[in-house]
Coordinates of C-alpha atoms in Angstrom, one line a residue:
Chain A
M945 CA 26.7 -75.1 137.4
T946 CA 26.6 -71.8 139.3
A947 CA 23.7 -70.0 139.3
R948 CA 24.6 -66.9 137.1
L949 CA 26.1 -69.1 134.5
R950 CA 22.3 -70.6 134.9
R951 CA 20.1 -67.4 134.2
W952 CA 22.9 -66.6 131.2
L953 CA 21.7 -70.3 129.9
V954 CA 18.3 -69.1 130.4
A955 CA 18.6 -66.0 128.6
I956 CA 20.3 -67.5 126.0
V957 CA 17.6 -70.0 125.3
A958 CA 15.2 -67.0 125.9
C959 CA 17.2 -65.2 123.1
A960 CA 17.1 -68.6 120.8
A961 CA 13.5 -68.7 121.0
M962 CA 13.0 -65.4 119.8
V963 CA 15.3 -65.7 116.7
G964 CA 13.5 -69.1 116.3
L965 CA 10.0 -67.1 116.1
H966 CA 11.2 -64.3 114.0
A967 CA 12.2 -66.9 111.3
Y968 CA 9.5 -68.4 111.7
S969 CA 7.0 -65.7 111.2
G970 CA 9.4 -64.9 107.9
E971 CA 9.4 -62.2 105.5
F972 CA 6.3 -60.4 105.2
P973 CA 4.4 -62.0 102.2
N974 CA 3.5 -59.6 99.8
E975 CA 0.7 -62.4 98.1
H976 CA -2.6 -63.3 99.3
V977 CA -3.0 -66.4 98.3
S978 CA -6.1 -68.2 97.5
R979 CA -6.7 -71.7 97.0
A980 CA -8.6 -73.3 94.9
S981 CA -8.8 -76.9 93.1
V982 CA -9.0 -78.6 89.4
G983 CA -12.1 -78.1 87.5
T984 CA -12.8 -75.1 89.5
P985 CA -12.9 -71.3 88.2
A986 CA -11.0 -69.0 90.3
A987 CA -10.9 -65.0 89.7
L988 CA -7.9 -63.5 89.3
Y989 CA -9.2 -59.7 89.4
D990 CA -11.6 -60.0 86.5
A991 CA -10.2 -63.1 84.7
T992 CA -10.9 -66.6 86.1
V993 CA -8.8 -69.3 85.8
T994 CA -9.7 -72.5 85.9
V995 CA -7.2 -75.9 85.7
N996 CA -9.4 -78.6 83.4
S997 CA -7.1 -81.2 84.0
Y998 CA -2.9 -82.3 84.1
A999 CA -0.6 -85.6 82.1
I1000 CA 2.3 -86.7 82.5
G1001 CA 5.3 -88.6 79.9
Q1002 CA 8.9 -88.7 79.7
V1003 CA 8.8 -87.2 76.0
L1004 CA 6.7 -83.5 75.1
Y1005 CA 5.5 -83.2 71.8
N1006 CA 5.3 -79.5 71.4
D1007 CA 3.8 -78.2 68.3
T1008 CA 6.2 -80.0 66.0
L1009 CA 9.0 -80.6 67.9
F1010 CA 9.9 -83.4 70.3
Q1011 CA 11.6 -83.3 73.7
G1012 CA 12.9 -85.7 76.2
R1013 CA 15.7 -85.9 78.9
S1014 CA 16.2 -88.8 80.9
G1015 CA 15.5 -88.9 84.9
V1016 CA 12.7 -86.3 84.5
I1017 CA 9.0 -86.0 83.3
Y1018 CA 7.0 -83.6 81.9
L1019 CA 3.9 -82.4 83.7
A1020 CA 1.4 -80.8 81.6
V1021 CA -1.4 -79.0 83.4
N1022 CA -4.5 -77.7 81.0
I1023 CA -6.0 -74.3 81.9
T1024 CA -8.5 -71.8 80.5
I1025 CA -8.1 -67.9 81.1
A1026 CA -11.3 -66.3 80.8
N1027 CA -11.2 -62.6 80.3
P1028 CA -14.8 -61.6 79.9
R1029 CA -14.6 -57.3 80.3
G1030 CA -10.9 -56.7 81.7
E1031 CA -7.6 -54.9 80.4
R1032 CA -5.3 -57.6 78.6
S1033 CA -3.1 -58.1 81.4
V1034 CA 0.6 -58.6 81.0
N1035 CA 1.4 -59.2 84.7
W1036 CA 0.2 -62.9 85.3
Q1037 CA 3.2 -65.5 86.2
V1038 CA 2.6 -68.9 86.4
G1039 CA 4.6 -71.1 88.6
G1040 CA 4.6 -74.4 89.9
E1041 CA 5.7 -76.2 93.9
A1042 CA 6.4 -79.3 95.5
N1043 CA 8.3 -80.4 98.2
G1044 CA 9.4 -77.4 99.4
R1045 CA 10.9 -76.2 95.7
T1046 CA 9.6 -74.1 92.8
F1047 CA 9.3 -75.0 89.4
A1048 CA 9.1 -72.4 86.1
A1049 CA 7.1 -73.0 83.4
N1050 CA 8.5 -73.6 80.0
D1051 CA 7.0 -70.8 78.5
L1052 CA 4.7 -68.0 79.4
L1053 CA 1.2 -67.9 79.1
D1054 CA -0.9 -66.6 76.5
M1055 CA -3.5 -63.6 77.6
P1056 CA -6.6 -63.3 76.3
Q1057 CA -7.8 -60.2 74.7
P1058 CA -11.1 -58.9 76.8
G1059 CA -13.8 -61.0 75.4
F1060 CA -11.9 -64.0 74.8
R1061 CA -10.8 -67.0 77.0
I1062 CA -7.8 -69.2 75.9
T1063 CA -7.2 -72.6 76.5
Q1064 CA -3.5 -73.8 76.7
D1065 CA -1.2 -76.7 78.3
V1066 CA 1.4 -75.3 80.9
V1067 CA 4.2 -77.5 80.8
F1068 CA 7.1 -78.4 83.8
E1069 CA 9.7 -80.4 83.6
L1070 CA 10.5 -82.3 87.3
D1071 CA 11.7 -84.7 89.1
P1072 CA 9.6 -87.7 89.3
A1073 CA 9.4 -87.8 93.2
D1074 CA 8.2 -84.1 92.6
L1075 CA 4.8 -85.2 91.2
A1076 CA 3.0 -85.9 94.6
G1077 CA 1.3 -82.5 95.8
F1078 CA 2.3 -80.8 93.2
T1079 CA 0.5 -77.3 93.3
V1080 CA 0.3 -74.7 90.3
S1081 CA -0.2 -71.1 90.9
F1082 CA -1.1 -68.0 89.2
L1083 CA 0.0 -64.8 90.4
H1084 CA -1.0 -61.3 89.1
R1085 CA 2.3 -59.5 90.3
A1086 CA 2.4 -55.3 89.8
T1087 CA 5.2 -53.9 88.7
I1088 CA 5.6 -52.1 91.8
Y1089 CA 5.1 -53.2 95.3
A1090 CA 1.5 -54.2 96.0
Y1091 CA 0.2 -57.2 97.9
D1092 CA -1.1 -59.2 95.0
P1093 CA -3.6 -61.8 94.8
K1094 CA -2.3 -65.0 93.9
I1095 CA -3.8 -68.6 93.0
V1096 CA -3.0 -71.8 93.9
V1097 CA -4.5 -74.8 92.9
D1098 CA -3.6 -78.1 94.1
L1099 CA -3.6 -80.6 91.5
G1100 CA -4.9 -83.4 94.3
I1101 CA -1.8 -85.8 92.9
T1102 CA -1.4 -88.0 97.0
A1103 CA 1.4 -90.5 96.9
E1104 CA -0.4 -92.9 96.0
R1105 CA -2.1 -91.3 92.7
A1106 CA 1.7 -90.2 91.5
D1107 CA 2.5 -93.9 92.1
E1108 CA -0.4 -95.1 89.7
L1109 CA 0.3 -92.0 87.2
L1110 CA 3.8 -93.1 86.9
A1111 CA 3.3 -96.8 86.7
A1112 CA 0.7 -95.6 84.1
D1113 CA 2.3 -92.9 82.5
R1114 CA 5.8 -92.4 83.6
Y1115 CA 7.0 -93.4 79.8
A1116 CA 4.2 -92.1 77.9
T1117 CA 4.5 -89.0 75.2
V1118 CA 2.9 -85.7 76.6
T1119 CA 1.0 -84.3 73.6
T1120 CA 0.2 -79.9 74.6
V1121 CA -2.0 -78.5 73.0
K1122 CA -1.5 -74.9 71.0
A1123 CA -3.2 -72.0 73.6
T1124 CA -7.1 -71.6 71.2
P1125 CA -8.5 -68.4 72.1
E1126 CA -12.7 -68.6 72.2
V1127 CA -14.9 -65.6 71.7
I1128 CA -16.7 -65.5 75.2
R1129 CA -20.7 -65.5 74.2
Chain B
M1189 CA 14.2 -74.1 138.5
P1190 CA 15.4 -70.8 140.1
A1191 CA 16.4 -69.3 137.1
L1192 CA 13.6 -69.8 135.4
R1193 CA 11.4 -68.3 138.6
T1194 CA 13.9 -65.1 138.6
L1195 CA 13.0 -64.8 134.6
S1196 CA 9.2 -65.9 135.1
G1197 CA 9.3 -62.8 137.9
S1198 CA 11.3 -59.9 135.8
L1199 CA 8.9 -61.3 132.9
N1200 CA 5.3 -60.7 135.0
Q1201 CA 7.2 -57.4 136.5
L1202 CA 7.4 -55.7 132.9
A1203 CA 4.6 -57.2 131.2
T1204 CA 2.5 -56.2 134.2
T1205 CA 4.1 -52.5 134.6
T1206 CA 4.1 -51.5 131.0
V1207 CA 0.1 -52.7 130.3
G1208 CA -0.4 -50.1 133.4
V1209 CA 1.7 -47.5 131.9
W1210 CA 0.3 -47.5 128.7
W1211 CA -3.1 -48.5 130.3
R1212 CA -2.7 -44.6 132.3
C1213 CA -0.8 -43.0 129.8
L1214 CA -2.9 -44.1 126.9
P1215 CA -4.6 -41.0 125.5
R1216 CA -1.6 -38.9 125.6
L1217 CA 0.6 -41.6 124.1
L1218 CA -2.2 -42.5 121.4
A1219 CA -2.4 -38.9 120.7
I1220 CA 1.7 -38.3 120.3
A1221 CA 1.9 -41.5 118.4
V1222 CA -0.7 -40.5 115.9
L1223 CA 0.4 -36.7 115.3
G1224 CA 3.9 -38.2 115.0
W1225 CA 3.0 -40.6 112.3
A1226 CA 1.0 -37.8 110.3
G1227 CA 4.0 -35.3 110.7
Y1228 CA 6.6 -37.9 109.1
R1229 CA 4.2 -39.5 106.8
V1230 CA 3.2 -35.7 105.4
F1231 CA 6.9 -35.2 105.0
T1232 CA 7.5 -38.1 103.2
Y1233 CA 5.1 -37.1 100.3
L1234 CA 6.3 -33.5 100.7
A1235 CA 9.7 -35.1 99.9
A1236 CA 8.1 -36.9 96.8
M1237 CA 6.2 -33.5 95.8
A1238 CA 10.2 -31.6 95.8
V1239 CA 11.9 -34.3 94.1
D1240 CA 11.1 -32.5 90.8
V1241 CA 13.0 -29.0 92.4
S1242 CA 15.6 -30.9 93.7
A1243 CA 16.5 -34.0 95.2
W1244 CA 18.3 -32.0 98.1
L1245 CA 15.6 -30.4 98.9
S1246 CA 13.6 -33.9 99.3
L1247 CA 16.5 -34.9 101.5
F1248 CA 16.0 -31.3 103.5
V1249 CA 12.3 -32.5 103.6
L1250 CA 12.5 -36.2 104.5
A1251 CA 15.0 -35.1 107.5
L1252 CA 12.5 -32.6 108.7
G1253 CA 10.1 -36.0 108.4
F1254 CA 12.6 -37.8 110.9
V1255 CA 13.1 -35.3 113.3
V1256 CA 9.3 -35.0 114.0
N1257 CA 9.3 -38.8 114.1
L1258 CA 12.1 -38.6 116.4
S1259 CA 10.6 -35.6 118.8
A1260 CA 7.0 -38.0 118.7
I1261 CA 9.3 -40.8 120.4
I1262 CA 11.1 -38.3 122.6
I1263 CA 7.7 -36.9 123.9
G1264 CA 6.1 -40.6 124.4
L1265 CA 9.0 -42.1 125.7
R1266 CA 9.1 -38.8 128.3
T1267 CA 5.2 -39.7 128.7
A1268 CA 5.7 -42.7 129.6
G1269 CA 8.5 -41.9 131.9
E1270 CA 7.1 -39.2 133.9
E1271 CA 4.1 -42.1 134.8
L1272 CA 7.3 -43.7 136.2
Q1273 CA 8.5 -41.0 137.8
I1274 CA 11.6 -41.4 136.3
R1275 CA 13.2 -38.6 136.5
Q1276 CA 12.9 -38.4 140.0
T1277 CA 14.3 -41.9 140.0
V1278 CA 17.9 -40.5 139.6
P1279 CA 19.4 -38.7 141.9
L1280 CA 20.6 -35.6 140.3
A1281 CA 22.2 -32.4 141.7
E1282 CA 20.3 -29.5 142.8
D1283 CA 22.0 -27.7 140.5
D1284 CA 22.1 -30.4 137.6
P1285 CA 22.8 -28.1 134.1
R1286 CA 20.9 -31.0 132.2
D1287 CA 18.8 -29.6 129.7
N1288 CA 15.2 -31.4 129.4
S1289 CA 14.7 -29.4 126.9
I1290 CA 13.0 -31.6 123.7
S1291 CA 15.3 -29.1 121.3
H1292 CA 18.3 -30.4 123.3
L1293 CA 17.0 -33.6 123.6
L1294 CA 16.6 -34.0 119.9
S1295 CA 20.1 -32.7 119.1
I1296 CA 22.3 -35.0 121.3
T1297 CA 19.7 -38.3 120.7
L1298 CA 18.9 -37.6 117.0
L1299 CA 22.4 -38.7 115.3
P1300 CA 22.3 -42.0 117.3
F1301 CA 18.4 -42.2 116.1
L1302 CA 19.1 -42.3 112.6
G1303 CA 22.4 -44.3 113.2
I1304 CA 19.8 -47.1 114.7
Y1305 CA 17.6 -46.7 111.4
A1306 CA 20.2 -46.9 109.1
V1307 CA 21.5 -50.0 110.6
F1308 CA 17.7 -51.5 109.9
D1309 CA 17.4 -50.2 106.6
V1310 CA 14.7 -47.6 107.8
V1311 CA 16.5 -44.7 106.0
T1312 CA 17.1 -46.8 102.9
D1313 CA 12.9 -47.6 103.1
A1314 CA 12.5 -43.9 103.2
A1315 CA 14.3 -43.4 100.5
N1316 CA 12.4 -46.1 98.7
Q1317 CA 9.1 -44.7 99.8
I1318 CA 10.0 -41.2 98.7
Q1319 CA 10.5 -43.3 94.6
V1320 CA 6.7 -45.1 95.5
N1321 CA 5.3 -41.8 96.6
Y1322 CA 6.7 -39.9 93.5
W1323 CA 5.3 -42.7 90.9
V1324 CA 1.9 -42.3 93.0
L1325 CA 1.7 -38.5 92.5
N1326 CA 3.1 -38.4 89.1
G1327 CA 2.6 -41.8 87.4
L1328 CA 4.8 -44.7 87.0
T1329 CA 7.8 -43.7 85.2
F1330 CA 11.4 -45.5 84.9
E1331 CA 13.1 -42.6 83.1
R1332 CA 13.5 -40.8 86.2
Q1333 CA 15.4 -42.2 88.9
V1334 CA 14.6 -40.2 92.1
L1335 CA 17.4 -38.7 93.8
S1336 CA 20.1 -39.9 91.3
Q1337 CA 21.5 -36.6 92.7
L1338 CA 22.0 -37.9 95.8
N1339 CA 24.0 -40.9 93.9
P1340 CA 28.1 -39.7 93.7
Q1341 CA 28.6 -42.3 90.9
A1342 CA 25.6 -41.1 89.0
E1343 CA 26.3 -38.9 85.5
G1344 CA 26.7 -35.5 86.0
N1345 CA 27.8 -35.9 89.9
S1346 CA 30.9 -35.2 91.7
L1347 CA 32.1 -37.1 93.9
W1348 CA 33.8 -34.4 95.3
A1349 CA 31.0 -31.9 95.6
I1350 CA 29.2 -34.5 97.9
V1351 CA 32.3 -34.7 100.0
G1352 CA 32.3 -31.3 100.5
L1353 CA 29.3 -30.9 101.2
I1354 CA 29.2 -33.7 103.5
I1355 CA 32.1 -32.0 105.5
G1356 CA 30.5 -28.4 105.1
L1357 CA 27.0 -29.9 107.0
Y1358 CA 29.6 -31.3 109.3
V1359 CA 31.2 -28.0 110.2
A1360 CA 28.0 -25.8 109.9
R1361 CA 26.1 -28.4 112.5
R1362 CA 29.2 -28.1 114.8
L1363 CA 29.3 -24.2 114.3
I1364 CA 25.3 -24.1 115.1
E1365 CA 25.7 -26.5 118.4
L1366 CA 28.2 -24.4 119.7
W1367 CA 25.9 -21.2 118.9
F1368 CA 23.5 -23.3 120.9
E1369 CA 25.1 -24.2 124.1
R1370 CA 26.7 -20.4 124.2
T1371 CA 23.1 -18.7 124.0
G1372 CA 20.2 -21.3 124.7
L1373 CA 18.4 -20.5 121.8
R1374 CA 15.8 -23.6 121.3
P1375 CA 15.0 -23.1 117.6
L1376 CA 19.0 -23.4 117.0
G1377 CA 18.7 -26.6 118.9
L1378 CA 15.8 -27.9 116.3
L1379 CA 17.7 -26.5 113.6
S1380 CA 21.2 -28.3 115.1
A1381 CA 18.8 -31.8 114.4
L1382 CA 17.6 -31.0 111.0
V1383 CA 21.2 -29.8 109.7
E1384 CA 22.5 -33.1 111.6
G1385 CA 19.5 -35.2 109.9
C1386 CA 20.6 -34.0 106.5
F1387 CA 24.2 -34.9 107.4
M1388 CA 23.5 -38.3 108.5
L1389 CA 20.9 -38.8 105.7
I1390 CA 23.6 -37.9 102.7
V1391 CA 26.0 -40.2 104.4
V1392 CA 23.3 -42.8 104.3
M1393 CA 22.5 -42.6 100.8
S1394 CA 25.0 -41.4 99.3
G1395 CA 28.2 -43.3 101.1
R1396 CA 26.2 -46.6 100.5
Q1397 CA 26.6 -45.9 96.9
L1398 CA 30.7 -45.2 97.6
V1399 CA 30.8 -48.4 99.2
V1400 CA 29.3 -50.3 96.5
S1401 CA 31.7 -48.5 93.9
I1402 CA 34.8 -49.4 96.0
G1403 CA 33.2 -52.7 96.3
K1404 CA 33.3 -53.0 92.5
W1405 CA 36.5 -51.1 92.2
V1406 CA 38.1 -54.1 94.5
D1407 CA 36.5 -57.0 92.5
D1408 CA 37.6 -55.2 89.2
R1409 CA 41.1 -55.5 90.2
A1410 CA 43.6 -58.6 89.4
F1411 CA 45.0 -59.0 93.4
R1412 CA 41.3 -59.3 94.0
V1413 CA 41.4 -63.1 92.7
W1414 CA 44.6 -63.8 95.1
L1415 CA 41.8 -63.9 98.1
D1416 CA 40.1 -66.3 96.5
Y1417 CA 43.2 -69.0 96.3
P1418 CA 43.2 -70.0 100.2
G1419 CA 39.4 -70.7 99.6
W1420 CA 40.1 -73.0 96.6
G1421 CA 43.1 -74.6 98.2
L1422 CA 40.7 -75.3 100.9
Q1423 CA 38.2 -76.8 98.7
H1424 CA 40.7 -78.6 97.0
V1425 CA 42.7 -80.6 99.8
F1426 CA 38.4 -80.8 101.2
G1427 CA 38.1 -82.7 98.2
L1428 CA 40.9 -85.0 98.3
I1429 CA 38.6 -86.9 101.0
G1430 CA 35.2 -86.3 99.4
V1431 CA 33.6 -83.5 101.5
D1432 CA 32.4 -80.4 99.3
V1433 CA 33.2 -78.1 101.9
G1434 CA 32.6 -75.4 99.1
A1435 CA 28.3 -76.6 99.4
W1436 CA 28.7 -76.6 103.8
L1437 CA 30.0 -73.5 104.1
D1438 CA 27.7 -72.1 101.8
Q1439 CA 24.4 -73.9 103.5
V1440 CA 25.8 -72.4 106.9
G1441 CA 26.6 -69.1 105.5
A1442 CA 22.4 -69.3 103.7
L1443 CA 21.6 -70.0 107.1
W1444 CA 23.4 -67.8 109.2
W1445 CA 22.4 -64.6 106.9
D1446 CA 19.0 -65.6 105.8
S1447 CA 17.6 -67.2 108.7
V1448 CA 19.7 -66.4 112.5
W1449 CA 21.5 -63.4 111.8
P1450 CA 18.1 -61.3 110.5
G1451 CA 16.3 -63.1 113.9
I1452 CA 19.5 -62.0 116.5
S1453 CA 19.2 -58.2 114.6
A1454 CA 15.4 -57.8 115.2
M1455 CA 15.2 -59.7 117.8
V1456 CA 17.9 -59.5 120.1
V1457 CA 20.4 -56.2 119.0
E1458 CA 17.2 -53.9 118.1
P1459 CA 15.6 -53.9 121.1
M1460 CA 19.1 -53.3 122.9
L1461 CA 19.6 -50.5 121.0
W1462 CA 16.4 -48.6 121.6
L1463 CA 16.8 -49.4 125.1
A1464 CA 20.1 -47.3 125.2
L1465 CA 18.3 -44.5 122.9
A1466 CA 16.0 -44.9 125.9
A1467 CA 18.1 -44.0 128.5
L1468 CA 20.0 -41.2 126.6
V1469 CA 16.3 -39.8 126.5
F1470 CA 15.9 -40.4 130.1
G1471 CA 19.5 -40.0 131.4
N1472 CA 21.9 -37.7 129.3
R1473 CA 25.2 -37.2 130.1
V1474 CA 24.8 -40.3 132.8
I1475 CA 28.2 -42.4 131.8
S1476 CA 26.6 -44.8 133.8
A1477 CA 24.0 -45.8 136.3
A1478 CA 26.1 -48.4 138.0
D1479 CA 28.6 -45.7 138.7
L1480 CA 25.6 -43.4 139.9
W1481 CA 24.9 -45.7 142.2
R1482 CA 27.5 -46.5 143.4
Q1483 CA 28.6 -42.3 144.2
G1484 CA 25.4 -41.1 145.0
R1485 CA 25.6 -38.5 142.7
P1486 CA 25.7 -38.2 138.4
V1487 CA 28.7 -38.7 136.5
T1488 CA 28.4 -35.9 133.6
L1489 CA 31.0 -35.2 131.0
K1490 CA 33.2 -32.8 131.6
S1491 CA 35.0 -31.7 128.0
R1492 CA 32.6 -30.0 126.9
R1493 CA 33.9 -26.4 125.5
A1494 CA 31.7 -24.1 128.0
E1495 CA 33.3 -25.6 130.9
V1496 CA 36.6 -25.5 130.0
N1497 CA 38.4 -22.8 132.0
V1498 CA 42.1 -23.5 131.4
G1499 CA 44.0 -20.5 132.1
E1500 CA 46.7 -21.3 129.5
R1501 CA 46.2 -20.6 125.7
Q1502 CA 47.8 -23.0 123.6
R1503 CA 45.7 -25.5 126.4
R1504 CA 42.6 -24.0 125.8
L1505 CA 43.1 -23.8 121.7
A1506 CA 44.2 -27.6 122.2
L1507 CA 40.7 -28.4 123.8
E1508 CA 38.7 -26.2 121.9
V1509 CA 40.3 -27.8 118.8
Q1510 CA 39.5 -31.6 120.2
E1511 CA 35.8 -30.0 121.1
A1512 CA 35.1 -29.6 117.2
F1513 CA 36.4 -32.8 116.1
F1514 CA 35.9 -35.2 119.1
G1515 CA 32.7 -33.2 120.3
D1516 CA 30.4 -35.3 118.6
L1517 CA 32.3 -38.6 120.3
N1518 CA 31.4 -36.7 123.9
D1519 CA 28.0 -35.7 123.5
K1520 CA 26.6 -38.7 121.3
Y1521 CA 28.5 -41.7 120.5
L1522 CA 30.1 -42.0 124.4
P1523 CA 26.7 -41.9 126.3
T1524 CA 24.8 -44.4 123.7
W1525 CA 27.5 -46.6 124.5
Q1526 CA 27.3 -46.0 128.1
S1527 CA 23.5 -46.3 127.7
L1528 CA 24.2 -49.8 125.8
R1529 CA 26.5 -51.3 128.9
L1530 CA 24.3 -50.0 131.3
V1531 CA 21.2 -51.8 130.0
L1532 CA 23.6 -55.1 129.2
G1533 CA 24.8 -54.6 132.6
V1534 CA 22.0 -55.3 134.3
G1535 CA 21.6 -59.0 134.5
A1536 CA 20.7 -62.1 132.4
S1537 CA 16.9 -62.2 134.2
F1538 CA 16.1 -59.0 133.4
F1539 CA 17.5 -59.1 129.6
A1540 CA 15.8 -62.5 128.6
A1541 CA 12.4 -60.6 130.2
F1542 CA 12.8 -57.6 128.1
V1543 CA 14.2 -59.7 124.5
I1544 CA 11.1 -61.7 125.2
C1545 CA 8.4 -59.0 126.3
Y1546 CA 9.8 -56.4 123.3
G1547 CA 10.2 -59.7 120.2
V1548 CA 6.5 -60.3 121.1
L1549 CA 5.2 -56.7 121.0
V1550 CA 6.5 -56.4 117.5
T1551 CA 5.6 -59.8 116.3
G1552 CA 2.3 -59.3 117.6
E1553 CA 2.5 -55.5 115.7
D1554 CA 3.9 -57.8 112.2
W1555 CA 1.1 -60.3 112.7
L1556 CA -1.5 -57.4 113.2
T1557 CA -0.3 -56.0 109.8
R1558 CA -0.3 -58.8 107.9
G1559 CA -4.1 -59.5 109.6
M1560 CA -5.4 -56.9 108.3
Y1561 CA -3.8 -57.0 104.4
W1562 CA -4.8 -60.5 104.7
V1563 CA -8.8 -59.5 105.4
L1564 CA -8.8 -57.0 102.7
G1565 CA -7.4 -59.9 100.4
G1566 CA -5.0 -59.2 96.8
H1567 CA -5.2 -55.8 95.2
P1568 CA -3.4 -53.3 92.5
A1569 CA -0.8 -51.1 93.7
A1570 CA -2.8 -48.1 93.3
F1571 CA -5.4 -49.6 95.8
W1572 CA -2.3 -50.3 98.4
S1573 CA -0.7 -46.7 98.1
M1574 CA -4.2 -45.3 99.5
A1575 CA -4.9 -48.0 102.1
G1576 CA -1.1 -48.8 103.0
P1577 CA -1.0 -45.9 105.1
F1578 CA -4.5 -46.4 107.0
I1579 CA -2.9 -50.0 108.0
D1580 CA 0.2 -48.7 108.9
L1581 CA -1.5 -45.9 111.1
I1582 CA -3.6 -48.4 112.9
S1583 CA -0.1 -50.5 113.7
T1584 CA 1.7 -47.3 115.1
A1585 CA -1.0 -46.4 117.1
V1586 CA -1.2 -49.9 118.1
G1587 CA 2.6 -50.7 118.5
E1588 CA 4.1 -47.4 119.7
P1589 CA 2.4 -46.6 122.6
L1590 CA 3.2 -50.1 123.6
R1591 CA 6.9 -49.8 122.5
W1592 CA 7.1 -46.4 124.2
A1593 CA 5.6 -47.9 127.7
L1594 CA 7.9 -50.7 127.9
L1595 CA 10.8 -48.9 127.0
A1596 CA 10.4 -46.7 129.8
T1597 CA 9.3 -49.6 131.9
A1598 CA 12.6 -51.7 130.9
F1599 CA 14.9 -48.3 132.0
H1600 CA 12.9 -47.5 135.2
T1601 CA 13.4 -51.5 135.9
C1602 CA 17.8 -50.9 135.0
L1603 CA 17.7 -48.0 138.0
A1604 CA 15.8 -50.1 140.5
L1605 CA 17.7 -53.4 140.0
F1606 CA 20.8 -51.1 140.3
A1607 CA 19.7 -49.0 143.4
S1608 CA 19.1 -52.5 145.3
R1609 CA 22.4 -54.1 144.2
G1610 CA 24.2 -50.2 145.7
G1611 CA 22.1 -50.2 149.1
Q1612 CA 20.4 -47.4 147.7
P1613 CA 16.7 -47.6 148.6
V1614 CA 14.5 -48.6 145.9
P1615 CA 12.6 -46.0 143.4
D1616 CA 9.0 -46.2 145.5
E1617 CA 7.3 -45.0 142.6
P1618 CA 5.1 -48.6 141.5
D1619 CA 5.1 -51.5 143.6
A1620 CA 5.6 -53.4 140.6
V1621 CA 9.5 -52.3 140.8
A1622 CA 9.9 -53.0 143.9
A1623 CA 9.1 -56.7 143.1
A1624 CA 11.5 -56.5 140.2
A1625 CA 14.0 -55.9 142.5
G1626 CA 12.8 -58.7 144.3
A1627 CA 12.4 -61.0 141.6
A1628 CA 15.6 -60.2 139.7
P1629 CA 18.5 -60.9 142.4
A1630 CA 20.9 -57.8 142.8
S1631 CA 23.8 -60.4 142.3
E1632 CA 23.1 -60.9 139.2
V1633 CA 23.3 -57.1 138.3
T1634 CA 27.3 -57.3 136.9
E1635 CA 29.9 -56.0 138.2
R1636 CA 31.2 -52.7 136.3

């Protein structure tokens, strides 16, 4: 290999490294992520959100309707959103993430009026393999561009815990809680 | 490994000289960067305020903002270039006719500058910024699409009126340029740059819509389906052997368009285009520095209207027509192309060192901005409409002076490498440049 060729090879590697650095940096994020755990309230502007518990099963009982699909499980995450004084926001978005994939919740969130809190279930339909490491996110998305706050709650489901849950409840029926408003005293 | 040693030498030289130039010129560069930033910001806000009067007026004000921005870049590059004595490094004839005024530089660099900005979507971002500023100033409304007057497809707009306006602006600009060349009145140079800015912005904003509408028209035609037949056939053939070639191509396409191409564009193409623009600022009308060093004299374009001294009337007329239609090519695109050839022809080690330095600089700037956003945390849009400009100011004040110093250093290094190759005395200004010529062997400077 000639010296000139070697120098161009080094130049190509340098360019590739810079392209890699650019890919690693990724797009400029427009969300400020705060992490929280199950049972801990996390603030999103004037409201707080708490993930209380979760349950899995292959059959979902939602109000008066049974749903079931083979090959998937339903993950129902029980949450409480409290809004002591702020305006009722319609900009909340809830989603899930596991194994680099994102999941949309089956239904929209019910947001409380000022002075109320609402406890409800958020349901995700997912592959059993995606149960381990599942996180739930709450995002306040502004109508126009902003650096929005986002809360990511790790459900704390390790691979071992996922195996235990699937062994115990894979074929269970998950009954969701209807959104219930309560006055904040 | 010698190749790595050469790269490390070039890298070391480029980084240390850049930091040295940056440090010595910091107060001046900082002042220029802040003034340029403030001017551009003021004009983008004024453009948002002018929207209610007319989108065309808004566009004119935005063009003013770009002229201010480019003026700051040119002055910043020249300040860094003076520190490196770049002008003295280029061995021009005593009676060199080059006009080094800012207005002349503006008139020849604005088109490539806006072209580079258009390639990297900065013009579109500026238009979006006008929309956001309009919302900040007037409240959020979706009833009115800001700048919709510029869309030839929007209701009530005439495609031919916009085409006529583009042609009219082009002719007006050429006439002002000719007037400027004859009289040398500097305000005319600025006016020409301004008209050119408006011309380019209309071409980018309205032209974009035209391209989209042409694409839609093609998609609605029956013959469009014919173009899909080869793809379907290929899918069918690969399907026979159990290979989903469509999915495979989708993955390759996604990897290329989502990760590889944006990286190449931002980390390789962008720095080279900026260096070409810097070369245009430092050495306009120079066809090729390689030629320059080989012949020991500047090679300039000789087809300008003012220099035509042909007795034959028809020939003169033909040359005037050629100048009117292809003057842009001679004055702007050709020098830009030659600048690009120049910086690409310097050699692999310099190229790699420059790409690395530029990449680290833009990544550092990006991470500085991200860090400031992260420290402030999530807030509503109203907060960011106030805080965003100040974050941008800090990022600009840190990044722009360094970028100008790097571009000036890189161009100076180009000249030093060509000088060492041509057997000319290496420019004696910074010791580091002489070291650069030593670090990157003259043999690696490609023949042109």
